[in-house]
Coordinates of C-alpha atoms and ligand atoms in Angstrom, one line a residue:
X1 CA 150.3 -1.4 162.5
X2 CA 152.0 -3.4 159.7
X3 CA 150.2 -3.7 156.4
X4 CA 148.3 -6.9 155.9
X5 CA 148.6 -9.3 153.0
X6 CA 145.0 -8.5 152.1
X7 CA 145.8 -4.8 151.7
X8 CA 148.9 -5.5 149.6
X9 CA 146.9 -7.8 147.3
X10 CA 144.1 -5.2 147.0
X11 CA 146.6 -2.5 146.0
X12 CA 148.3 -4.7 143.4
X13 CA 145.0 -5.8 142.0
X14 CA 143.8 -2.2 141.6
X15 CA 147.0 -1.2 140.0
X16 CA 146.7 -4.0 137.4
X17 CA 143.1 -2.9 136.7
X18 CA 144.0 0.7 136.4
X19 CA 147.0 -0.1 134.1
X20 CA 144.7 -2.1 131.9
X21 CA 142.1 0.7 131.9
X22 CA 144.8 3.2 130.9
X23 CA 146.0 0.8 128.2
X24 CA 149.5 0.3 129.5
X25 CA 151.9 -2.4 128.3
X26 CA 149.8 -5.7 128.4
X27 CA 152.8 -7.6 129.6
X28 CA 153.2 -5.4 132.6
X29 CA 149.5 -5.6 133.3
X30 CA 149.6 -9.3 133.2
X31 CA 152.6 -9.6 135.5
X32 CA 151.1 -7.4 138.2
X33 CA 147.6 -9.0 138.0
X34 CA 149.1 -12.5 138.1
X35 CA 151.2 -11.5 141.2
X36 CA 148.1 -10.2 142.9
X37 CA 146.3 -13.5 142.2
X38 CA 149.2 -15.6 143.5
X39 CA 149.7 -13.5 146.6
X40 CA 146.0 -13.8 147.4
X41 CA 146.7 -17.4 148.3
X42 CA 150.0 -16.8 150.1
X43 CA 150.0 -17.9 153.7
X44 CA 153.0 -16.2 155.2
X45 CA 153.1 -12.5 156.3
X46 CA 154.4 -10.4 153.4
X47 CA 155.3 -7.4 155.5
X48 CA 158.0 -9.5 157.2
X49 CA 159.8 -10.4 154.0
X50 CA 162.9 -8.8 152.5
X51 CA 162.9 -7.7 148.8
X52 CA 164.9 -10.8 147.9
X53 CA 162.5 -13.1 149.6
X54 CA 159.6 -11.3 148.0
X55 CA 160.9 -11.6 144.5
X56 CA 161.6 -15.3 145.1
X57 CA 157.9 -15.9 145.7
X58 CA 156.3 -17.7 142.7
X59 CA 154.6 -15.3 140.3
X60 CA 156.2 -12.2 141.9
X61 CA 159.5 -11.2 140.4
X62 CA 161.8 -8.3 140.9
X63 CA 159.7 -5.4 139.7
X64 CA 156.6 -6.3 141.6
X65 CA 158.6 -7.1 144.7
X66 CA 160.0 -3.5 144.6
X67 CA 156.4 -2.2 144.5
X68 CA 155.4 -4.3 147.5
X69 CA 158.4 -3.0 149.4
X70 CA 157.6 0.6 148.6
X71 CA 154.1 -0.1 149.9
X72 CA 155.3 -1.7 153.1
X73 CA 157.8 1.1 153.8
X74 CA 155.8 4.2 152.7
X75 CA 152.2 3.0 152.9
X76 CA 151.7 3.8 149.2
X77 CA 152.9 3.0 145.7
X78 CA 153.8 6.2 143.7
X79 CA 152.7 4.6 140.4
X80 CA 149.4 3.6 141.8
X81 CA 148.8 7.1 143.2
X82 CA 149.5 8.6 139.8
X83 CA 147.1 6.2 138.1
X84 CA 144.4 7.0 140.6
X85 CA 144.8 10.7 140.1
X86 CA 144.2 10.2 136.4
X87 CA 140.9 8.3 137.0
X88 CA 137.6 9.7 138.2
X89 CA 136.7 8.3 141.6
X90 CA 133.4 6.9 140.3
X91 CA 135.3 5.0 137.6
X92 CA 137.6 3.5 140.3
X93 CA 134.4 2.4 142.1
X94 CA 133.2 0.6 139.0
X95 CA 136.4 -1.5 139.2
X96 CA 135.2 -3.0 142.5
X97 CA 132.0 -4.3 140.8
X98 CA 132.8 -8.0 140.4
X99 CA 132.2 -9.1 136.8
X100 CA 132.8 -5.7 135.2
X101 CA 136.3 -5.7 133.8
X102 CA 138.6 -2.8 132.8
X103 CA 137.9 -3.3 129.1
X104 CA 134.2 -2.7 129.5
X105 CA 134.7 0.1 132.0
X106 CA 137.0 1.8 129.5
X107 CA 134.1 2.0 127.0
X108 CA 131.7 3.1 129.7
X109 CA 134.0 5.9 130.7
X110 CA 135.6 7.0 127.5
X111 CA 132.9 6.4 124.9
X112 CA 129.7 6.8 127.0
X113 CA 131.3 9.4 129.3
X114 CA 129.8 7.8 132.4
X115 CA 131.8 8.5 135.5
X116 CA 129.9 7.1 138.5
X117 CA 128.3 3.8 139.3
X118 CA 124.9 5.6 139.8
X119 CA 125.0 7.1 136.4
X120 CA 126.0 3.7 135.0
X121 CA 123.0 2.1 136.7
X122 CA 120.7 4.7 135.3
X123 CA 122.2 4.3 131.8
X124 CA 121.2 0.6 132.0
X125 CA 117.6 1.6 132.7
X126 CA 117.7 4.1 129.9
X127 CA 119.2 1.5 127.5
X128 CA 122.3 3.5 126.8
X129 CA 124.6 0.6 127.1
X130 CA 123.0 -1.4 124.3
X131 CA 124.5 0.6 121.5
X132 CA 128.0 0.6 122.8
X133 CA 130.7 -1.6 121.3
X134 CA 130.9 -5.0 123.0
X135 CA 127.6 -4.5 124.9
X136 CA 124.1 -5.8 124.1
X137 CA 120.8 -6.1 125.9
X138 CA 122.1 -9.1 127.8
X139 CA 125.3 -7.5 129.0
X140 CA 123.3 -4.4 130.0
X141 CA 121.0 -6.6 132.1
X142 CA 124.0 -8.2 133.7
X143 CA 125.6 -4.9 134.5
X144 CA 122.4 -3.7 136.1
X145 CA 122.2 -6.8 138.3
X146 CA 125.8 -6.5 139.3
X147 CA 125.2 -2.9 140.4
X148 CA 122.0 -3.8 142.3
X149 CA 124.0 -6.3 144.2
X150 CA 126.6 -3.7 144.9
X151 CA 124.0 -1.2 146.1
X152 CA 122.5 -3.6 148.6
X153 CA 126.1 -4.0 149.9
X154 CA 126.1 -0.8 151.7
X155 CA 123.3 -1.3 154.3
X156 CA 120.9 1.2 152.9
X157 CA 118.5 0.0 150.2
X158 CA 116.0 1.5 147.8
X159 CA 112.3 1.3 148.7
X160 CA 111.7 -0.9 145.7
X161 CA 114.4 -3.4 146.8
X162 CA 113.1 -3.4 150.4
X163 CA 109.6 -4.2 149.1
X164 CA 111.0 -7.1 147.0
X165 CA 112.6 -8.5 150.2
X166 CA 109.3 -8.1 152.1
X167 CA 107.4 -9.9 149.4
X168 CA 110.0 -12.7 149.0
X169 CA 110.2 -13.4 152.8
X170 CA 106.4 -13.4 153.2
X171 CA 106.0 -15.8 150.3
X172 CA 108.5 -18.1 151.8
X173 CA 106.9 -18.0 155.3
X174 CA 103.4 -18.5 154.0
X175 CA 104.5 -21.7 152.4
X176 CA 105.4 -23.0 155.8
X177 CA 102.2 -21.7 157.5
X178 CA 99.8 -19.2 155.9
X179 CA 99.2 -17.6 159.4
X180 CA 102.8 -16.4 159.6
X181 CA 103.2 -12.9 158.5
X182 CA 106.0 -10.3 158.7
X183 CA 104.3 -7.0 158.9
X184 CA 106.3 -4.0 157.7
X185 CA 107.0 -1.3 160.2
X186 CA 109.2 1.8 160.7
X187 CA 110.8 3.2 157.5
X188 CA 109.2 0.6 155.2
X189 CA 105.8 1.2 156.7
X190 CA 106.3 4.9 156.2
X191 CA 107.2 4.5 152.4
X192 CA 110.6 6.1 152.9
X193 CA 112.4 6.5 149.6
X194 CA 115.6 4.9 151.1
X195 CA 115.4 2.3 153.8
X196 CA 118.3 2.6 156.2
X197 CA 116.8 0.0 158.6
X198 CA 114.5 -2.7 157.3
X199 CA 112.1 -3.6 160.1
X200 CA 109.2 -6.0 160.5
X201 CA 107.0 -7.2 163.4
X202 CA 105.7 -10.7 163.8
X203 CA 103.8 -12.7 166.4
X204 CA 105.9 -14.3 169.1
X205 CA 104.3 -17.7 168.6
X206 CA 106.0 -17.9 165.2
X207 CA 109.4 -17.0 166.4
X208 CA 111.1 -20.4 165.9
X209 CA 109.5 -21.0 162.6
X210 CA 110.6 -17.6 161.3
X211 CA 114.1 -18.0 162.6
X212 CA 114.3 -21.5 161.1
X213 CA 113.0 -20.4 157.7
X214 CA 115.0 -17.3 157.1
X215 CA 118.2 -17.8 159.0
X216 CA 119.8 -20.1 156.5
X217 CA 123.0 -20.0 154.6
X218 CA 121.4 -19.0 151.3
X219 CA 119.3 -16.2 152.9
X220 CA 120.5 -14.7 156.1
X221 CA 123.5 -16.8 157.4
X222 CA 124.2 -14.4 160.3
X223 CA 121.6 -13.8 163.0
X224 CA 121.3 -12.7 166.6
X225 CA 118.6 -11.9 169.2
X226 CA 118.5 -8.7 171.0
X227 CA 115.6 -7.4 173.2
X228 CA 113.2 -9.8 171.6
X229 CA 114.2 -8.7 168.2
X230 CA 115.7 -11.1 165.6
X231 CA 118.5 -9.4 163.6
X232 CA 119.5 -11.3 160.5
X233 CA 122.1 -10.4 158.0
X234 CA 122.5 -11.6 154.4
X235 CA 125.7 -12.4 152.6
X236 CA 125.7 -9.0 150.9
X237 CA 125.2 -7.3 154.3
X238 CA 121.5 -6.5 154.1
X239 CA 120.2 -6.5 157.6
X240 CA 116.6 -7.1 158.7
X241 CA 115.1 -6.6 162.1
X242 CA 112.1 -8.6 163.2
X243 CA 110.4 -7.5 166.4
X244 CA 108.1 -10.0 168.2
X245 CA 104.9 -9.1 169.9
X246 CA 102.3 -10.8 172.0
X247 CA 98.5 -10.3 171.6
X248 CA 98.5 -8.0 174.6
X249 CA 101.0 -5.5 173.2
X250 CA 100.6 -5.7 169.4
X251 CA 99.1 -2.3 168.9
X252 CA 101.3 -0.4 171.3
X253 CA 104.5 -2.0 169.9
X254 CA 103.4 -1.4 166.3
X255 CA 102.4 2.2 167.0
X256 CA 105.8 3.0 168.5
X257 CA 107.8 1.3 165.8
X258 CA 105.8 2.7 162.9
X259 CA 106.3 6.3 163.8
X260 CA 109.5 8.3 163.5
X261 CA 111.1 9.6 166.7
X262 CA 110.1 13.2 165.7
X263 CA 106.4 12.2 165.3
X264 CA 106.4 10.5 168.7
X265 CA 108.1 13.5 170.3
X266 CA 105.5 15.9 168.9
X267 CA 102.7 13.7 170.0
X268 CA 104.1 13.6 173.5
X269 CA 103.9 17.4 173.6
X270 CA 100.2 16.9 173.3
X271 CA 99.8 14.1 175.8
X272 CA 103.1 12.8 177.3
X273 CA 101.7 10.2 179.6
X274 CA 99.7 8.6 176.8
X275 CA 102.7 8.4 174.5
X276 CA 104.9 7.1 177.4
X277 CA 102.4 4.3 178.0
X278 CA 100.8 3.7 174.6
X279 CA 97.6 1.7 175.3
X280 CA 97.1 -1.5 173.3
X281 CA 94.3 -0.1 171.1
X282 CA 94.4 0.5 167.4
X283 CA 95.9 3.6 166.0
X284 CA 92.6 5.2 165.1
X285 CA 91.8 5.2 168.8
X286 CA 95.1 6.5 169.8
X287 CA 94.7 9.6 167.7
X288 CA 91.2 10.0 169.0
X289 CA 92.5 9.9 172.5
X290 CA 95.1 12.6 171.5
X291 CA 92.2 14.6 170.2
X292 CA 93.6 15.0 166.7
X293 CA 92.6 13.6 163.3
X294 CA 93.9 10.2 162.2
X295 CA 97.4 10.4 160.6
X296 CA 98.2 7.8 158.0
X297 CA 101.3 5.7 158.8
X298 CA 103.4 6.9 155.9
X299 CA 103.0 10.5 157.1
X300 CA 104.2 10.0 160.6
X301 CA 107.5 11.8 160.2
X302 CA 107.0 14.7 162.6
X303 CA 107.1 17.4 159.9
X304 CA 103.9 19.4 159.8
X305 CA 101.4 16.5 159.7
X306 CA 100.5 17.0 163.4
X307 CA 99.6 20.6 162.9
X308 CA 97.4 19.6 160.0
X309 CA 95.8 16.9 162.1
X310 CA 95.1 19.3 164.9
X311 CA 93.1 21.6 162.6
X312 CA 91.6 18.6 160.8
X313 CA 93.0 19.8 157.5
X314 CA 94.8 16.6 156.3
X315 CA 94.2 16.1 152.6
X316 CA 92.6 12.9 151.3
X317 CA 95.6 11.0 149.9
X318 CA 96.0 10.0 146.2
X319 CA 95.5 6.3 145.6
X320 CA 96.9 4.1 142.8
X321 CA 93.3 3.7 141.5
X322 CA 93.0 7.4 141.0
X323 CA 95.6 7.4 138.2
X324 CA 93.9 7.7 134.8
X325 CA 96.9 7.6 132.6
X326 CA 100.7 7.8 132.4
X327 CA 102.7 10.8 131.2
X328 CA 106.5 10.9 130.4
X329 CA 107.3 7.6 128.8
X330 CA 109.8 6.6 126.1
X331 CA 109.6 4.3 123.0
X332 CA 111.9 2.9 120.4
X333 CA 111.6 6.3 118.7
X334 CA 114.4 7.3 121.2
X335 CA 115.9 5.0 123.8
X336 CA 113.0 2.8 124.9
X337 CA 112.8 -0.9 124.4
X338 CA 109.2 -1.2 123.1
X339 CA 107.6 0.4 120.2
X340 CA 105.1 3.2 120.5
X341 CA 102.2 0.9 119.6
X342 CA 103.3 -1.7 122.2
X343 CA 103.7 1.0 124.8
X344 CA 100.2 2.3 124.1
X345 CA 98.6 -1.2 124.0
X346 CA 100.1 -2.2 127.3
X347 CA 99.1 1.1 128.9
X348 CA 95.5 0.5 127.7
X349 CA 95.6 -3.1 128.9
X350 CA 96.5 -1.9 132.4
X351 CA 93.2 0.1 132.3
X352 CA 94.5 3.6 131.7
X353 CA 92.8 6.0 129.4
X354 CA 95.8 7.7 127.9
X355 CA 99.6 7.7 127.4
X356 CA 101.8 10.7 127.2
X357 CA 104.8 9.8 125.1
X358 CA 107.9 11.8 125.7
X359 CA 110.8 10.6 123.8
X360 CA 114.1 12.4 124.1
X361 CA 114.7 15.6 122.2
X362 CA 117.3 16.2 119.5
X363 CA 120.3 17.2 121.7
X364 CA 120.0 14.0 123.7
X365 CA 122.1 12.4 120.9
X366 CA 123.2 9.5 123.2
X367 CA 119.5 8.6 123.5
X368 CA 118.7 8.7 119.9
X369 CA 116.8 12.0 120.4
X370 CA 114.3 13.1 117.8
X371 CA 115.3 15.5 115.1
X372 CA 112.5 17.8 113.8
X373 CA 111.7 15.5 110.9
X374 CA 111.4 12.5 113.2
X375 CA 109.2 14.6 115.6
X376 CA 106.7 15.1 112.8
X377 CA 106.9 11.5 111.7
X378 CA 106.2 10.4 115.2
X379 CA 103.2 12.7 115.3
X380 CA 101.8 11.1 112.2
X381 CA 102.2 7.7 113.8
X382 CA 100.4 8.9 116.9
X383 CA 97.5 10.3 114.8
X384 CA 97.2 7.0 113.1
X385 CA 97.1 5.0 116.3
X386 CA 94.6 7.4 117.8
X387 CA 92.4 7.0 114.8
X388 CA 92.6 3.2 115.1
X389 CA 91.7 3.1 118.8
X390 CA 88.9 5.4 120.0
X391 CA 89.0 4.2 123.5
X392 CA 92.6 5.2 124.2
X393 CA 94.4 8.4 123.6
X394 CA 98.1 9.1 123.0
X395 CA 99.2 12.7 123.8
X396 CA 102.1 14.1 121.8
X397 CA 104.8 14.9 124.3
X398 CA 108.5 15.3 124.3
X399 CA 111.1 15.3 127.0
X400 CA 113.0 18.4 125.9
X401 CA 116.5 18.8 127.1
X402 CA 117.1 22.0 129.1
X403 CA 120.3 23.2 127.5
X404 CA 123.2 24.7 129.4
X405 CA 121.7 28.2 129.1
X406 CA 118.2 27.1 130.1
X407 CA 116.7 27.2 126.7
X408 CA 114.8 24.2 125.2
X409 CA 116.3 22.6 122.1
X410 CA 113.6 23.2 119.4
X411 CA 112.3 26.3 117.7
X412 CA 108.9 27.7 118.8
X413 CA 107.4 26.3 115.6
X414 CA 108.3 22.7 116.7
X415 CA 107.5 23.3 120.4
X416 CA 104.1 24.5 119.4
X417 CA 103.3 21.1 117.7
X418 CA 103.3 19.1 121.0
X419 CA 100.4 18.6 123.4
X420 CA 102.8 19.0 126.3
X421 CA 106.4 19.4 127.0
X422 CA 108.4 17.9 129.9
X423 CA 111.6 19.9 130.3
X424 CA 114.5 18.1 131.9
X425 CA 118.2 18.5 132.6
X426 CA 120.4 15.6 131.3
X427 CA 123.7 17.3 130.7
X428 CA 126.3 19.3 132.6
X429 CA 124.9 18.1 135.9
X430 CA 127.9 19.4 137.9
X431 CA 126.4 22.9 138.6
X432 CA 126.4 25.0 141.6
X433 CA 123.1 26.1 143.0
X434 CA 123.2 29.5 141.4
X435 CA 123.8 28.1 138.0
X436 CA 121.2 25.3 138.5
X437 CA 118.5 27.7 139.6
X438 CA 119.1 30.1 136.7
X439 CA 119.0 27.3 134.2
X440 CA 115.8 25.8 135.6
X441 CA 114.1 29.2 136.0
X442 CA 114.7 30.0 132.3
X443 CA 113.2 26.7 131.3
X444 CA 110.2 27.2 133.6
X445 CA 109.6 30.7 132.1
X446 CA 109.6 29.2 128.6
X447 CA 105.9 29.5 127.6
X448 CA 106.0 26.1 126.0
X449 CA 107.1 24.2 129.1
X450 CA 104.2 22.2 130.6
X451 CA 106.1 20.3 133.3
X452 CA 109.5 20.2 135.0
X453 CA 111.1 16.7 134.8
X454 CA 113.1 15.2 137.6
X455 CA 114.0 18.6 139.2
X456 CA 117.3 17.7 140.8
X457 CA 118.7 14.9 138.6
X458 CA 119.4 12.8 141.8
X459 CA 119.9 9.1 141.7
X460 CA 119.1 7.7 145.2
X461 CA 122.1 6.0 146.9
X462 CA 124.1 6.9 143.9
X463 CA 124.2 10.5 142.8
X464 CA 123.3 13.5 144.9
X465 CA 121.8 15.6 142.1
X466 CA 122.6 19.3 141.5
X467 CA 121.6 21.6 144.3
X468 CA 118.5 23.7 143.7
X469 CA 116.5 26.2 145.8
X470 CA 113.3 24.2 145.9
X471 CA 111.1 27.1 147.2
X472 CA 112.4 29.4 144.4
X473 CA 111.8 26.8 141.7
X474 CA 108.3 25.9 143.0
X475 CA 107.4 29.5 143.2
X476 CA 108.4 30.0 139.6
X477 CA 106.4 27.0 138.6
X478 CA 103.4 28.5 140.3
X479 CA 103.9 31.9 138.6
X480 CA 104.3 30.3 135.2
X481 CA 101.6 27.7 135.5
X482 CA 104.1 24.8 135.1
X483 CA 103.5 21.4 136.7
X484 CA 106.3 19.4 138.4
X485 CA 106.7 15.7 138.0
X486 CA 107.3 13.2 140.7
X487 CA 109.6 10.9 138.7
X488 CA 108.4 7.5 139.9
X489 CA 111.5 5.6 139.0
X490 CA 112.6 4.1 142.4
X491 CA 116.0 5.5 141.9
X492 CA 114.8 9.1 141.4
X493 CA 111.5 9.8 143.3
X494 CA 112.3 13.4 142.4
X495 CA 110.5 15.9 143.2
X496 CA 111.4 15.0 146.8
X497 CA 108.2 14.3 148.8
X498 CA 109.2 16.8 151.4
X499 CA 108.3 19.6 149.0
X500 CA 104.9 18.3 147.9
X501 CA 103.0 20.2 150.6
X502 CA 104.8 23.5 149.7
X503 CA 104.0 23.0 146.0
X504 CA 100.3 22.2 146.7
X505 CA 100.0 25.3 148.9
X506 CA 101.3 27.3 146.0
X507 CA 98.7 25.7 143.7
X508 CA 101.3 23.8 141.6
X509 CA 100.1 20.6 140.0
X510 CA 102.2 17.4 140.3
X511 CA 102.3 14.4 138.0
X512 CA 103.3 10.8 138.9
X513 CA 105.5 10.0 135.9
X514 CA 107.1 6.5 135.5
X515 CA 109.6 7.7 132.9
X516 CA 109.1 4.1 131.5
X517 CA 111.7 2.9 129.0
X518 CA 109.8 -0.4 128.5
X519 CA 106.3 -1.6 129.1
X520 CA 106.9 -2.9 132.6
X521 CA 108.1 0.6 133.6
X522 CA 104.5 1.8 134.1
X523 CA 104.4 -0.3 137.3
X524 CA 106.9 2.1 138.8
X525 CA 104.1 4.5 139.2
X526 CA 103.2 2.7 142.5
X527 CA 106.5 4.0 144.0
X528 CA 105.6 7.5 142.9
X529 CA 102.2 7.1 144.6
X530 CA 103.9 5.8 147.8
X531 CA 106.1 8.9 148.2
X532 CA 103.3 11.2 147.0
X533 CA 101.1 9.9 149.9
X534 CA 104.0 10.5 152.2
X535 CA 104.0 14.1 151.1
X536 CA 100.1 14.3 151.3
X537 CA 99.3 14.7 147.6
X538 CA 95.6 14.6 146.8
X539 CA 94.2 13.6 143.5
X540 CA 92.9 17.1 142.8
X541 CA 96.5 18.2 142.4
X542 CA 97.7 15.2 140.4
X543 CA 97.7 15.8 136.7
X544 CA 97.6 12.1 135.7
X545 CA 94.6 11.6 138.0
X546 CA 92.7 13.8 135.5
X547 CA 90.6 12.0 133.0
X548 CA 91.5 12.3 129.3
X549 CA 89.2 15.3 128.5
X550 CA 90.1 17.2 131.6
X551 CA 93.8 16.7 130.8
X552 CA 93.3 17.7 127.2
X553 CA 91.6 20.9 128.4
X554 CA 94.5 21.5 130.8
X555 CA 97.1 21.2 128.0
X556 CA 95.0 23.4 125.7
X557 CA 94.6 26.1 128.4
X558 CA 98.4 26.3 128.5
X559 CA 98.7 27.0 124.7
Ligands
LIG601 ZN1 115.0 12.4 131.8
LIG602 ZN1 112.6 10.4 130.4

C-alpha cells in the first residue's frame, strides 16, 4: 500500500525534532520542520507526485523533496534511521509528548540522564527537574501533567487515575440526582494496581440520565451499547464500561463481574450449578452456600484465597485506620518540597503518632543526598523538634542507596546513628536477575539494614523494573530480620501484592511507605493499603501499624 501523507508528515516531523535534539544546523532543522507543518495541511496525495512536483510545493524545496521521495520509494529515510539509532527509544517516546520540545528533552536526556518517559514521570514526583536549567516547579508540574495525559492514552490506567475518574463521574451524577450511583466492579473493585478495563454497574432506571450526563463532547464523546452495557470512550481513549442491572439481578450480576475469571472457575469446582446460576442474594450468603468463609472482593483473584477460605484461615485485613505513622518520607534536606518541620506537623495533623524521615543518602547526588555532616545536622534538628512536641515523634531514618556492589553508602559509624535504614536501589537499574539478586542480598545481609525499599524499582505502565527472584529475596529478609516496604506511590506499589502472603508466611514484616516528597504524599498510603488488602496483609505484620513505643522497641531490637 502506498504511503499516506500522514505517515510522511510524521517522519519529517520526527526528523526535524531529532535533528534539533542532536543540535544539527538550525537552518536545516527549520526547513524540515516547516515542510512538515505545511504538508500537514496539504490536500493532494504526496505519494503520486514526482520529485519536481514535490519540490514545487510551498515550503518544501529540493532537499526535503528528495527525502520524501526516498521515503516513498524505499519506505525509509536513511538520515532519519541514523538519527534514531543514536537516540534511546525512550527519548524518542518523549518527543511524542505534546508540549515537551527537543530543547527540554535534550536537558532531560543529557544533563539529568533520564532515558524513558516513566523515569521522567518519577523524576517529576521526586523533584529532580526543578534544579535543571530552564526548568522550575511550574514546568515540572506541566511535564507531569503532560505525561499523565500520555499514560491514559494507552488504554490501561493506574489505580489512582481510575479512582479519580470514579470520583469525578459520581460527583457529576449525584448533582443530577443523588440516587444515581456508579458502583465500581471488576478490576477497580478488586483494587488492581493497573486497571486494564474500567467497569461500573448502575441501576437500569438511570440508564438515560447516565448516558445523557457522561456521553458529552468534553467527557466521553464516543459511546455505544452492547448487551445492556454502555461503553464510553474519552478523547484520550480511556474507555469505561457501565453494566446495567435490575432489582432482581443486582447481586448475581455484581458477584459475577466483581470476581476474576479464575476465582469463578475455582468456585465452580466447589459447586458448579451454584456458580452457573448465581442466586440474587448478597455475597456473604453466596459464600455461605458454597460452604467456605467470606472472601473480601479485592481478594477474588483465584490465587490461593479459596484454599484459605476453605480452612477458614483468611487473615483479618489491614485497614487505613490501623496505620499509626508513616515511614520513608523526604524533606527539603534532600529532594522534598516541604521542610522537615512542615512534614512532621502535617503528619501529626493527620492523626499519626510518628514520622520516619528518610532523606536520600550521599551518593544520590542528583537528589541532594546527605553528606555525613548534614546527616548529623539533620539529627540535631530532629532532636530539637522532638523536644518541642512531646505528642509526636520523628524517627531518624535514611534512604540509603544500595551501591552497585550491594554495599550501603556510609561507614558503620554513620549507619549506627540512625533509628532505621531503608535500603534502596536508585542507580544502574539495567541489571540481569543474577546481578540484581546478588546486589540486594548483600544489602539485606548488612546488619544496619532495617527495611528493603521498592524491591524491583518498577514504575507501573512505564518501567518494568529489574528482575529479581522474589522468593530468594524474601527468604533472605526473613533470615536477616529485614522488613520490606510496600512503596505506596501509585506508580510503584512495590513489593508486588502477589508476594505478600509468601512474605507473611516467612514471618517478614511489611511497611506501607508513601515515599512522600511533599506533605500531600502521605495520602498515597491509601493505595498501599488497597494493594496490601489484596495480598491479605494483616495489621500484626505491618510495621507502621505499630504504635510509637512498639516501633521504637522493634528498631532497638535490630541494633
Ligand atoms: Zn527510593
Ligand atoms: Zn524515597
